[in-house]
């Protein structure tokens, strides 16, 4: 399988670029995700030209537009790092990459919950790093996460699923761009989108049904925005249960009363939190293969990412 390229804060790969000459190597990222992803490392502070080691920095001022200032000597690097950031974002537009894993809480790389100090020295955890915040504003709806959230099973599953969907979408736009393939893409992702947002599934369905009314570019751009917007909303136990119950409808004419009872029991057990999502999914995949159900066997929801990542064993 071709590896998917992901942007990443360099220190998470073990590169010794931190202010103290150290790194923040995350073995889950390199050893597990590294089997499927390859990396586009970015260290804003070093790429801007600061040495290793260097004086530590923090954010000061208003959380919306803080200043990046060294903690001991008070040197203000904000304008320089902002200029570098604008150039870097332009360069990243030219790169083929499908997600970004940021270092959490960094005044340069953080994408949320970064400490900002008021001029009187009071801390608030409402900031984003200078580069991380600018990235979010520039690449709207792009799959992003930080290493802190990556260790939350729900957020991790959501991020990785989003990366795989985004890669398939971008490949469709790049290699085909035909309406026929858009309709196929939509059909195959219906249940996955439903697990995030029934409202978005309905809006996307209407869009796909009105392909003749819209110019090609507008159609693809609107579809892309709605699709990625839907994936911003977490697939909860309640929403997954709704999808699983919806799936049982496709087996009406196939399952014996015993098989149907077993499937419904497994779905209830998932809903109550007794078993993880992987349990009903494995059973459904078994029935899909056994009865060769034509609609379900095309659904990405039943196989959204490599099973070896075991992402649905924990949600
Ligand atoms: S957090 Fe960002 S700026 Fe700091 S060392 Fe890591 S990559 Fe570089």
PDB file of C-alpha atoms and ligand atoms in Angstrom:
ATOM      1  CA  UNK A   1       0.000   0.000   0.000  1.00  0.00           C
ATOM      2  CA  UNK A   2       1.273   3.454  -0.933  1.00  0.00           C
ATOM      3  CA  UNK A   3       2.078   5.428   2.207  1.00  0.00           C
ATOM      4  CA  UNK A   4       0.077   8.614   2.827  1.00  0.00           C
ATOM      5  CA  UNK A   5       2.107  11.762   3.407  1.00  0.00           C
ATOM      6  CA  UNK A   6       1.399  13.628   6.651  1.00  0.00           C
ATOM      7  CA  UNK A   7       2.889  16.880   7.919  1.00  0.00           C
ATOM      8  CA  UNK A   8       4.338  16.624  11.412  1.00  0.00           C
ATOM      9  CA  UNK A   9       6.138  18.704  14.017  1.00  0.00           C
ATOM     10  CA  UNK A  10       9.750  17.504  13.619  1.00  0.00           C
ATOM     11  CA  UNK A  11      10.381  16.916  17.333  1.00  0.00           C
ATOM     12  CA  UNK A  12       7.653  14.204  17.389  1.00  0.00           C
ATOM     13  CA  UNK A  13       9.786  12.124  15.019  1.00  0.00           C
ATOM     14  CA  UNK A  14      12.718  12.241  17.446  1.00  0.00           C
ATOM     15  CA  UNK A  15      14.577  15.090  15.738  1.00  0.00           C
ATOM     16  CA  UNK A  16      16.594  17.018  18.320  1.00  0.00           C
ATOM     17  CA  UNK A  17      15.217  20.447  17.468  1.00  0.00           C
ATOM     18  CA  UNK A  18      13.671  21.562  20.755  1.00  0.00           C
ATOM     19  CA  UNK A  19      14.883  24.634  22.636  1.00  0.00           C
ATOM     20  CA  UNK A  20      16.723  22.395  25.138  1.00  0.00           C
ATOM     21  CA  UNK A  21      18.392  20.274  22.433  1.00  0.00           C
ATOM     22  CA  UNK A  22      15.973  17.398  23.032  1.00  0.00           C
ATOM     23  CA  UNK A  23      13.064  15.843  21.146  1.00  0.00           C
ATOM     24  CA  UNK A  24       9.536  14.598  21.865  1.00  0.00           C
ATOM     25  CA  UNK A  25       9.749  11.296  20.005  1.00  0.00           C
ATOM     26  CA  UNK A  26       6.363   9.572  19.940  1.00  0.00           C
ATOM     27  CA  UNK A  27       6.809   5.867  19.198  1.00  0.00           C
ATOM     28  CA  UNK A  28       3.121   5.323  18.385  1.00  0.00           C
ATOM     29  CA  UNK A  29       3.574   7.840  15.572  1.00  0.00           C
ATOM     30  CA  UNK A  30       6.817   6.447  14.153  1.00  0.00           C
ATOM     31  CA  UNK A  31       6.342   2.721  14.812  1.00  0.00           C
ATOM     32  CA  UNK A  32       2.582   2.215  14.301  1.00  0.00           C
ATOM     33  CA  UNK A  33       1.357   5.088  12.112  1.00  0.00           C
ATOM     34  CA  UNK A  34       4.707   5.029  10.274  1.00  0.00           C
ATOM     35  CA  UNK A  35       3.667   1.740   8.606  1.00  0.00           C
ATOM     36  CA  UNK A  36       0.969   3.637   6.685  1.00  0.00           C
ATOM     37  CA  UNK A  37       2.112   7.257   6.695  1.00  0.00           C
ATOM     38  CA  UNK A  38       5.318   8.931   5.641  1.00  0.00           C
ATOM     39  CA  UNK A  39       6.330  12.279   6.988  1.00  0.00           C
ATOM     40  CA  UNK A  40       6.741  15.876   5.973  1.00  0.00           C
ATOM     41  CA  UNK A  41       8.541  17.302   9.041  1.00  0.00           C
ATOM     42  CA  UNK A  42       8.229  20.978   9.950  1.00  0.00           C
ATOM     43  CA  UNK A  43       9.966  22.798  12.824  1.00  0.00           C
ATOM     44  CA  UNK A  44       8.990  26.484  12.635  1.00  0.00           C
ATOM     45  CA  UNK A  45      11.616  27.719  15.091  1.00  0.00           C
ATOM     46  CA  UNK A  46      14.588  25.927  13.497  1.00  0.00           C
ATOM     47  CA  UNK A  47      13.429  26.505   9.888  1.00  0.00           C
ATOM     48  CA  UNK A  48      13.076  30.202  10.726  1.00  0.00           C
ATOM     49  CA  UNK A  49      16.735  30.145  11.697  1.00  0.00           C
ATOM     50  CA  UNK A  50      16.916  29.831  15.475  1.00  0.00           C
ATOM     51  CA  UNK A  51      19.727  27.676  16.900  1.00  0.00           C
ATOM     52  CA  UNK A  52      19.545  24.474  18.957  1.00  0.00           C
ATOM     53  CA  UNK A  53      19.691  24.864  21.907  1.00  0.00           C
ATOM     54  CA  UNK A  54      18.002  28.260  22.299  1.00  0.00           C
ATOM     55  CA  UNK A  55      16.162  30.229  24.906  1.00  0.00           C
ATOM     56  CA  UNK A  56      12.602  28.981  25.540  1.00  0.00           C
ATOM     57  CA  UNK A  57       9.650  31.096  24.375  1.00  0.00           C
ATOM     58  CA  UNK A  58       6.070  31.688  25.391  1.00  0.00           C
ATOM     59  CA  UNK A  59       3.010  33.581  24.163  1.00  0.00           C
ATOM     60  CA  UNK A  60       2.086  36.918  25.716  1.00  0.00           C
ATOM     61  CA  UNK A  61      -0.893  39.225  25.109  1.00  0.00           C
ATOM     62  CA  UNK A  62      -4.344  38.479  23.721  1.00  0.00           C
ATOM     63  CA  UNK A  63      -5.107  34.835  22.737  1.00  0.00           C
ATOM     64  CA  UNK A  64      -6.287  36.057  19.277  1.00  0.00           C
ATOM     65  CA  UNK A  65      -3.011  37.731  18.343  1.00  0.00           C
ATOM     66  CA  UNK A  66      -0.354  36.915  20.931  1.00  0.00           C
ATOM     67  CA  UNK A  67       3.339  37.810  20.748  1.00  0.00           C
ATOM     68  CA  UNK A  68       6.031  35.092  20.758  1.00  0.00           C
ATOM     69  CA  UNK A  69       8.608  36.197  23.279  1.00  0.00           C
ATOM     70  CA  UNK A  70      11.672  34.574  24.884  1.00  0.00           C
ATOM     71  CA  UNK A  71      10.992  33.812  28.531  1.00  0.00           C
ATOM     72  CA  UNK A  72      14.180  35.223  30.100  1.00  0.00           C
ATOM     73  CA  UNK A  73      15.462  38.047  27.899  1.00  0.00           C
ATOM     74  CA  UNK A  74      12.115  39.138  26.374  1.00  0.00           C
ATOM     75  CA  UNK A  75      13.190  39.047  22.689  1.00  0.00           C
ATOM     76  CA  UNK A  76      10.078  39.278  20.457  1.00  0.00           C
ATOM     77  CA  UNK A  77      10.201  36.840  17.482  1.00  0.00           C
ATOM     78  CA  UNK A  78       6.553  37.268  16.429  1.00  0.00           C
ATOM     79  CA  UNK A  79       7.022  39.285  13.225  1.00  0.00           C
ATOM     80  CA  UNK A  80       9.907  37.134  11.955  1.00  0.00           C
ATOM     81  CA  UNK A  81       8.140  33.828  12.603  1.00  0.00           C
ATOM     82  CA  UNK A  82       4.924  35.226  11.058  1.00  0.00           C
ATOM     83  CA  UNK A  83       6.802  36.218   7.874  1.00  0.00           C
ATOM     84  CA  UNK A  84       8.412  32.763   7.694  1.00  0.00           C
ATOM     85  CA  UNK A  85       4.983  31.163   8.338  1.00  0.00           C
ATOM     86  CA  UNK A  86       3.360  32.963   5.376  1.00  0.00           C
ATOM     87  CA  UNK A  87       6.130  31.696   3.044  1.00  0.00           C
ATOM     88  CA  UNK A  88       5.953  28.187   4.482  1.00  0.00           C
ATOM     89  CA  UNK A  89       2.168  27.990   4.046  1.00  0.00           C
ATOM     90  CA  UNK A  90       2.569  28.942   0.368  1.00  0.00           C
ATOM     91  CA  UNK A  91       5.197  26.186  -0.009  1.00  0.00           C
ATOM     92  CA  UNK A  92       2.936  23.648   1.722  1.00  0.00           C
ATOM     93  CA  UNK A  93       0.150  24.417  -0.788  1.00  0.00           C
ATOM     94  CA  UNK A  94       2.383  22.803  -3.425  1.00  0.00           C
ATOM     95  CA  UNK A  95       2.959  19.626  -1.382  1.00  0.00           C
ATOM     96  CA  UNK A  96       0.865  16.473  -1.610  1.00  0.00           C
ATOM     97  CA  UNK A  97       0.010  15.814   2.004  1.00  0.00           C
ATOM     98  CA  UNK A  98      -3.206  14.775   3.666  1.00  0.00           C
ATOM     99  CA  UNK A  99      -3.057  15.661   7.345  1.00  0.00           C
ATOM    100  CA  UNK A 100      -0.863  17.254  10.011  1.00  0.00           C
ATOM    101  CA  UNK A 101       0.141  16.086  13.494  1.00  0.00           C
ATOM    102  CA  UNK A 102       1.219  19.079  15.594  1.00  0.00           C
ATOM    103  CA  UNK A 103       3.150  19.198  18.869  1.00  0.00           C
ATOM    104  CA  UNK A 104       0.653  20.083  21.565  1.00  0.00           C
ATOM    105  CA  UNK A 105       0.970  23.184  23.762  1.00  0.00           C
ATOM    106  CA  UNK A 106       3.899  24.612  21.766  1.00  0.00           C
ATOM    107  CA  UNK A 107       3.870  28.434  21.387  1.00  0.00           C
ATOM    108  CA  UNK A 108       4.952  27.896  17.755  1.00  0.00           C
ATOM    109  CA  UNK A 109       3.321  24.611  16.697  1.00  0.00           C
ATOM    110  CA  UNK A 110       0.277  24.186  19.010  1.00  0.00           C
ATOM    111  CA  UNK A 111      -3.224  24.167  17.496  1.00  0.00           C
ATOM    112  CA  UNK A 112      -5.278  24.705  20.653  1.00  0.00           C
ATOM    113  CA  UNK A 113      -5.018  24.979  24.421  1.00  0.00           C
ATOM    114  CA  UNK A 114      -1.652  26.779  24.261  1.00  0.00           C
ATOM    115  CA  UNK A 115      -0.899  28.939  27.296  1.00  0.00           C
ATOM    116  CA  UNK A 116      -0.980  32.691  26.654  1.00  0.00           C
ATOM    117  CA  UNK A 117       0.173  35.019  29.442  1.00  0.00           C
ATOM    118  CA  UNK A 118      -1.521  38.361  29.954  1.00  0.00           C
ATOM    119  CA  UNK A 119       0.895  41.311  30.336  1.00  0.00           C
ATOM    120  CA  UNK A 120       0.343  40.992  34.122  1.00  0.00           C
ATOM    121  CA  UNK A 121       1.522  37.345  33.983  1.00  0.00           C
ATOM    122  CA  UNK A 122      -1.847  35.538  34.302  1.00  0.00           C
ATOM    123  CA  UNK A 123      -1.947  32.343  32.177  1.00  0.00           C
ATOM    124  CA  UNK A 124      -4.896  31.292  29.998  1.00  0.00           C
ATOM    125  CA  UNK A 125      -4.994  28.071  27.930  1.00  0.00           C
ATOM    126  CA  UNK A 126      -6.921  29.599  25.018  1.00  0.00           C
ATOM    127  CA  UNK A 127      -4.147  30.178  22.492  1.00  0.00           C
ATOM    128  CA  UNK A 128      -2.756  28.594  19.345  1.00  0.00           C
ATOM    129  CA  UNK A 129       0.906  28.642  18.360  1.00  0.00           C
ATOM    130  CA  UNK A 130       2.032  31.215  15.806  1.00  0.00           C
ATOM    131  CA  UNK A 131       2.521  28.624  13.014  1.00  0.00           C
ATOM    132  CA  UNK A 132      -0.173  26.179  14.222  1.00  0.00           C
ATOM    133  CA  UNK A 133      -2.848  28.894  14.383  1.00  0.00           C
ATOM    134  CA  UNK A 134      -1.938  30.305  10.960  1.00  0.00           C
ATOM    135  CA  UNK A 135      -2.025  26.768   9.490  1.00  0.00           C
ATOM    136  CA  UNK A 136      -5.582  26.241  10.808  1.00  0.00           C
ATOM    137  CA  UNK A 137      -6.741  29.536   9.283  1.00  0.00           C
ATOM    138  CA  UNK A 138      -5.037  28.799   5.948  1.00  0.00           C
ATOM    139  CA  UNK A 139      -5.942  25.104   5.445  1.00  0.00           C
ATOM    140  CA  UNK A 140      -9.585  25.178   6.555  1.00  0.00           C
ATOM    141  CA  UNK A 141     -11.191  21.771   7.222  1.00  0.00           C
ATOM    142  CA  UNK A 142      -7.843  19.996   6.718  1.00  0.00           C
ATOM    143  CA  UNK A 143      -7.289  16.838   8.875  1.00  0.00           C
ATOM    144  CA  UNK A 144      -5.259  18.014  11.882  1.00  0.00           C
ATOM    145  CA  UNK A 145      -4.570  16.771  15.397  1.00  0.00           C
ATOM    146  CA  UNK A 146      -1.929  17.258  18.077  1.00  0.00           C
ATOM    147  CA  UNK A 147       0.025  14.536  19.858  1.00  0.00           C
ATOM    148  CA  UNK A 148      -2.023  15.013  23.055  1.00  0.00           C
ATOM    149  CA  UNK A 149      -5.347  14.412  21.305  1.00  0.00           C
ATOM    150  CA  UNK A 150      -3.818  11.590  19.240  1.00  0.00           C
ATOM    151  CA  UNK A 151      -3.772   9.494  22.410  1.00  0.00           C
ATOM    152  CA  UNK A 152      -7.534   9.851  22.892  1.00  0.00           C
ATOM    153  CA  UNK A 153      -8.999   6.767  21.089  1.00  0.00           C
ATOM    154  CA  UNK A 154     -12.050   8.621  19.703  1.00  0.00           C
ATOM    155  CA  UNK A 155     -10.109  11.613  18.417  1.00  0.00           C
ATOM    156  CA  UNK A 156      -7.371   9.372  16.979  1.00  0.00           C
ATOM    157  CA  UNK A 157      -9.879   7.202  15.114  1.00  0.00           C
ATOM    158  CA  UNK A 158     -11.623  10.313  13.823  1.00  0.00           C
ATOM    159  CA  UNK A 159      -8.364  11.896  12.608  1.00  0.00           C
ATOM    160  CA  UNK A 160      -7.074   8.772  10.844  1.00  0.00           C
ATOM    161  CA  UNK A 161     -10.418   8.059   9.221  1.00  0.00           C
ATOM    162  CA  UNK A 162     -10.497  11.672   8.000  1.00  0.00           C
ATOM    163  CA  UNK A 163      -6.996  11.331   6.517  1.00  0.00           C
ATOM    164  CA  UNK A 164      -7.980   8.202   4.549  1.00  0.00           C
ATOM    165  CA  UNK A 165     -11.216   9.793   3.277  1.00  0.00           C
ATOM    166  CA  UNK A 166      -9.398  13.005   2.314  1.00  0.00           C
ATOM    167  CA  UNK A 167      -6.732  11.018   0.415  1.00  0.00           C
ATOM    168  CA  UNK A 168      -9.411   9.108  -1.536  1.00  0.00           C
ATOM    169  CA  UNK A 169     -11.219  12.382  -2.268  1.00  0.00           C
ATOM    170  CA  UNK A 170      -8.079  14.176  -3.458  1.00  0.00           C
ATOM    171  CA  UNK A 171      -7.146  11.171  -5.650  1.00  0.00           C
ATOM    172  CA  UNK A 172     -10.592  11.328  -7.239  1.00  0.00           C
ATOM    173  CA  UNK A 173     -10.190  15.041  -7.978  1.00  0.00           C
ATOM    174  CA  UNK A 174      -6.620  14.558  -9.258  1.00  0.00           C
ATOM    175  CA  UNK A 175      -6.969  11.434 -11.393  1.00  0.00           C
ATOM    176  CA  UNK A 176     -10.587  11.491 -12.554  1.00  0.00           C
ATOM    177  CA  UNK A 177     -12.781  14.457 -11.670  1.00  0.00           C
ATOM    178  CA  UNK A 178     -15.730  12.829 -13.470  1.00  0.00           C
ATOM    179  CA  UNK A 179     -19.317  13.156 -12.228  1.00  0.00           C
ATOM    180  CA  UNK A 180     -19.707   9.384 -12.507  1.00  0.00           C
ATOM    181  CA  UNK A 181     -16.816   8.843 -10.079  1.00  0.00           C
ATOM    182  CA  UNK A 182     -18.181  11.531  -7.746  1.00  0.00           C
ATOM    183  CA  UNK A 183     -21.484   9.637  -7.579  1.00  0.00           C
ATOM    184  CA  UNK A 184     -19.589   6.371  -6.903  1.00  0.00           C
ATOM    185  CA  UNK A 185     -17.510   8.075  -4.180  1.00  0.00           C
ATOM    186  CA  UNK A 186     -20.654   9.428  -2.566  1.00  0.00           C
ATOM    187  CA  UNK A 187     -22.401   6.043  -2.676  1.00  0.00           C
ATOM    188  CA  UNK A 188     -19.433   4.285  -1.073  1.00  0.00           C
ATOM    189  CA  UNK A 189     -19.087   6.876   1.723  1.00  0.00           C
ATOM    190  CA  UNK A 190     -22.781   7.239   2.598  1.00  0.00           C
ATOM    191  CA  UNK A 191     -22.730   5.221   5.825  1.00  0.00           C
ATOM    192  CA  UNK A 192     -19.447   6.751   6.923  1.00  0.00           C
ATOM    193  CA  UNK A 193     -20.841  10.276   6.474  1.00  0.00           C
ATOM    194  CA  UNK A 194     -24.043   9.201   8.253  1.00  0.00           C
ATOM    195  CA  UNK A 195     -21.933   8.142  11.260  1.00  0.00           C
ATOM    196  CA  UNK A 196     -20.717  11.753  11.534  1.00  0.00           C
ATOM    197  CA  UNK A 197     -23.680  13.849  10.446  1.00  0.00           C
ATOM    198  CA  UNK A 198     -27.082  12.820   9.040  1.00  0.00           C
ATOM    199  CA  UNK A 199     -27.616  16.502   8.165  1.00  0.00           C
ATOM    200  CA  UNK A 200     -24.505  16.627   5.983  1.00  0.00           C
ATOM    201  CA  UNK A 201     -25.382  13.304   4.336  1.00  0.00           C
ATOM    202  CA  UNK A 202     -28.715  14.769   3.316  1.00  0.00           C
ATOM    203  CA  UNK A 203     -27.096  17.990   1.982  1.00  0.00           C
ATOM    204  CA  UNK A 204     -24.454  15.996   0.058  1.00  0.00           C
ATOM    205  CA  UNK A 205     -27.169  13.743  -1.370  1.00  0.00           C
ATOM    206  CA  UNK A 206     -29.064  16.799  -2.662  1.00  0.00           C
ATOM    207  CA  UNK A 207     -25.851  18.164  -4.165  1.00  0.00           C
ATOM    208  CA  UNK A 208     -25.084  14.908  -5.977  1.00  0.00           C
ATOM    209  CA  UNK A 209     -28.660  14.797  -7.271  1.00  0.00           C
ATOM    210  CA  UNK A 210     -28.303  18.269  -8.785  1.00  0.00           C
ATOM    211  CA  UNK A 211     -25.083  17.733 -10.743  1.00  0.00           C
ATOM    212  CA  UNK A 212     -26.654  19.143 -13.921  1.00  0.00           C
ATOM    213  CA  UNK A 213     -27.585  22.444 -12.256  1.00  0.00           C
ATOM    214  CA  UNK A 214     -24.079  23.320 -11.078  1.00  0.00           C
ATOM    215  CA  UNK A 215     -20.843  24.102 -12.858  1.00  0.00           C
ATOM    216  CA  UNK A 216     -18.277  21.294 -12.454  1.00  0.00           C
ATOM    217  CA  UNK A 217     -15.867  23.326 -10.307  1.00  0.00           C
ATOM    218  CA  UNK A 218     -18.609  24.619  -7.985  1.00  0.00           C
ATOM    219  CA  UNK A 219     -20.008  21.116  -7.570  1.00  0.00           C
ATOM    220  CA  UNK A 220     -16.645  19.619  -6.576  1.00  0.00           C
ATOM    221  CA  UNK A 221     -15.760  22.511  -4.306  1.00  0.00           C
ATOM    222  CA  UNK A 222     -19.118  22.410  -2.492  1.00  0.00           C
ATOM    223  CA  UNK A 223     -18.947  18.630  -2.169  1.00  0.00           C
ATOM    224  CA  UNK A 224     -15.411  18.814  -0.753  1.00  0.00           C
ATOM    225  CA  UNK A 225     -16.366  21.456   1.831  1.00  0.00           C
ATOM    226  CA  UNK A 226     -19.493  19.636   2.999  1.00  0.00           C
ATOM    227  CA  UNK A 227     -17.667  16.307   3.144  1.00  0.00           C
ATOM    228  CA  UNK A 228     -14.788  17.630   5.262  1.00  0.00           C
ATOM    229  CA  UNK A 229     -17.199  19.660   7.403  1.00  0.00           C
ATOM    230  CA  UNK A 230     -19.144  16.475   8.179  1.00  0.00           C
ATOM    231  CA  UNK A 231     -15.943  14.716   9.269  1.00  0.00           C
ATOM    232  CA  UNK A 232     -15.198  17.538  11.733  1.00  0.00           C
ATOM    233  CA  UNK A 233     -18.157  16.211  13.752  1.00  0.00           C
ATOM    234  CA  UNK A 234     -17.258  13.216  15.895  1.00  0.00           C
ATOM    235  CA  UNK A 235     -18.843   9.837  15.217  1.00  0.00           C
ATOM    236  CA  UNK A 236     -20.390   9.143  18.633  1.00  0.00           C
ATOM    237  CA  UNK A 237     -21.706   5.854  20.057  1.00  0.00           C
ATOM    238  CA  UNK A 238     -25.254   7.130  19.433  1.00  0.00           C
ATOM    239  CA  UNK A 239     -24.538   7.988  15.784  1.00  0.00           C
ATOM    240  CA  UNK A 240     -22.700   4.690  15.187  1.00  0.00           C
ATOM    241  CA  UNK A 241     -25.596   2.789  16.755  1.00  0.00           C
ATOM    242  CA  UNK A 242     -27.946   4.538  14.343  1.00  0.00           C
ATOM    243  CA  UNK A 243     -25.756   3.440  11.392  1.00  0.00           C
ATOM    244  CA  UNK A 244     -25.527  -0.143  12.688  1.00  0.00           C
ATOM    245  CA  UNK A 245     -29.317  -0.321  13.063  1.00  0.00           C
ATOM    246  CA  UNK A 246     -29.695   1.113   9.563  1.00  0.00           C
ATOM    247  CA  UNK A 247     -27.378  -1.645   8.279  1.00  0.00           C
ATOM    248  CA  UNK A 248     -29.565  -4.390   9.759  1.00  0.00           C
ATOM    249  CA  UNK A 249     -32.275  -3.341   7.276  1.00  0.00           C
ATOM    250  CA  UNK A 250     -30.093  -4.595   4.393  1.00  0.00           C
ATOM    251  CA  UNK A 251     -30.027  -8.102   5.877  1.00  0.00           C
ATOM    252  CA  UNK A 252     -33.791  -8.492   6.264  1.00  0.00           C
ATOM    253  CA  UNK A 253     -34.149 -11.118   3.585  1.00  0.00           C
ATOM    254  CA  UNK A 254     -30.896 -12.959   4.386  1.00  0.00           C
ATOM    255  CA  UNK A 255     -30.512 -13.501   8.129  1.00  0.00           C
ATOM    256  CA  UNK A 256     -32.052 -16.407  10.007  1.00  0.00           C
ATOM    257  CA  UNK A 257     -33.982 -15.428  13.178  1.00  0.00           C
ATOM    258  CA  UNK A 258     -30.978 -16.558  15.256  1.00  0.00           C
ATOM    259  CA  UNK A 259     -28.486 -14.528  13.244  1.00  0.00           C
ATOM    260  CA  UNK A 260     -30.749 -11.474  13.411  1.00  0.00           C
ATOM    261  CA  UNK A 261     -31.105 -11.846  17.193  1.00  0.00           C
ATOM    262  CA  UNK A 262     -27.339 -12.168  17.603  1.00  0.00           C
ATOM    263  CA  UNK A 263     -26.669  -9.063  15.483  1.00  0.00           C
ATOM    264  CA  UNK A 264     -29.227  -6.962  17.378  1.00  0.00           C
ATOM    265  CA  UNK A 265     -27.780  -8.119  20.707  1.00  0.00           C
ATOM    266  CA  UNK A 266     -24.269  -7.153  19.653  1.00  0.00           C
ATOM    267  CA  UNK A 267     -25.503  -3.692  18.587  1.00  0.00           C
ATOM    268  CA  UNK A 268     -27.258  -3.203  21.948  1.00  0.00           C
ATOM    269  CA  UNK A 269     -24.087  -4.297  23.762  1.00  0.00           C
ATOM    270  CA  UNK A 270     -22.070  -1.758  21.767  1.00  0.00           C
ATOM    271  CA  UNK A 271     -24.634   0.952  22.571  1.00  0.00           C
ATOM    272  CA  UNK A 272     -24.394   0.123  26.283  1.00  0.00           C
ATOM    273  CA  UNK A 273     -20.587   0.275  26.180  1.00  0.00           C
ATOM    274  CA  UNK A 274     -20.043  -3.454  26.870  1.00  0.00           C
ATOM    275  CA  UNK A 275     -18.158  -4.104  23.609  1.00  0.00           C
ATOM    276  CA  UNK A 276     -16.185  -1.807  21.262  1.00  0.00           C
ATOM    277  CA  UNK A 277     -17.321  -0.840  17.761  1.00  0.00           C
ATOM    278  CA  UNK A 278     -15.105  -3.483  16.160  1.00  0.00           C
ATOM    279  CA  UNK A 279     -17.383  -6.265  17.509  1.00  0.00           C
ATOM    280  CA  UNK A 280     -20.578  -5.395  15.563  1.00  0.00           C
ATOM    281  CA  UNK A 281     -18.445  -4.373  12.564  1.00  0.00           C
ATOM    282  CA  UNK A 282     -16.723  -7.801  12.410  1.00  0.00           C
ATOM    283  CA  UNK A 283     -20.087  -9.576  12.622  1.00  0.00           C
ATOM    284  CA  UNK A 284     -21.592  -7.352   9.928  1.00  0.00           C
ATOM    285  CA  UNK A 285     -18.577  -7.897   7.657  1.00  0.00           C
ATOM    286  CA  UNK A 286     -19.012 -11.639   8.177  1.00  0.00           C
ATOM    287  CA  UNK A 287     -22.645 -11.429   7.014  1.00  0.00           C
ATOM    288  CA  UNK A 288     -21.741  -9.120   4.132  1.00  0.00           C
ATOM    289  CA  UNK A 289     -19.287 -11.761   2.856  1.00  0.00           C
ATOM    290  CA  UNK A 290     -21.586 -14.675   3.599  1.00  0.00           C
ATOM    291  CA  UNK A 291     -24.569 -13.177   1.771  1.00  0.00           C
ATOM    292  CA  UNK A 292     -22.571 -11.084  -0.701  1.00  0.00           C
ATOM    293  CA  UNK A 293     -24.734  -8.011   0.064  1.00  0.00           C
ATOM    294  CA  UNK A 294     -24.018  -5.703  -2.895  1.00  0.00           C
ATOM    295  CA  UNK A 295     -24.588  -2.271  -1.280  1.00  0.00           C
ATOM    296  CA  UNK A 296     -22.856  -2.959   2.027  1.00  0.00           C
ATOM    297  CA  UNK A 297     -19.801  -4.599   0.504  1.00  0.00           C
ATOM    298  CA  UNK A 298     -18.946  -1.253  -1.108  1.00  0.00           C
ATOM    299  CA  UNK A 299     -19.370   0.776   2.082  1.00  0.00           C
ATOM    300  CA  UNK A 300     -16.125   2.379   3.312  1.00  0.00           C
ATOM    301  CA  UNK A 301     -17.716   2.596   6.793  1.00  0.00           C
ATOM    302  CA  UNK A 302     -17.147  -1.140   7.207  1.00  0.00           C
ATOM    303  CA  UNK A 303     -13.413  -0.874   6.336  1.00  0.00           C
ATOM    304  CA  UNK A 304     -12.325   2.791   6.675  1.00  0.00           C
ATOM    305  CA  UNK A 305      -8.655   2.207   7.563  1.00  0.00           C
ATOM    306  CA  UNK A 306      -6.223  -0.731   7.958  1.00  0.00           C
ATOM    307  CA  UNK A 307      -7.546  -3.191  10.527  1.00  0.00           C
ATOM    308  CA  UNK A 308      -3.998  -3.574  11.922  1.00  0.00           C
ATOM    309  CA  UNK A 309      -4.275  -0.066  13.430  1.00  0.00           C
ATOM    310  CA  UNK A 310      -6.991  -1.544  15.720  1.00  0.00           C
ATOM    311  CA  UNK A 311      -8.662   1.864  15.936  1.00  0.00           C
ATOM    312  CA  UNK A 312     -12.167   0.507  16.459  1.00  0.00           C
ATOM    313  CA  UNK A 313     -11.026  -1.816  19.256  1.00  0.00           C
ATOM    314  CA  UNK A 314     -11.053   1.158  21.615  1.00  0.00           C
ATOM    315  CA  UNK A 315     -14.123   3.198  20.592  1.00  0.00           C
TER     316      UNK A 315
HETATM  317  S1  LIG B   1       7.226  22.085  19.040  1.00  0.00           S
HETATM  318 FE1  LIG B   1       7.405  22.888  16.957  1.00  0.00          FE
HETATM  319  S2  LIG B   1       8.866  24.573  17.126  1.00  0.00           S
HETATM  320 FE2  LIG B   1       9.069  23.357  18.980  1.00  0.00          FE
HETATM  321  S3  LIG B   1      10.715  21.932  18.532  1.00  0.00           S
HETATM  322 FE3  LIG B   1       8.797  20.871  18.027  1.00  0.00          FE
HETATM  323  S4  LIG B   1       8.532  21.298  15.858  1.00  0.00           S
HETATM  324 FE4  LIG B   1      10.050  22.765  16.590  1.00  0.00          FE
END
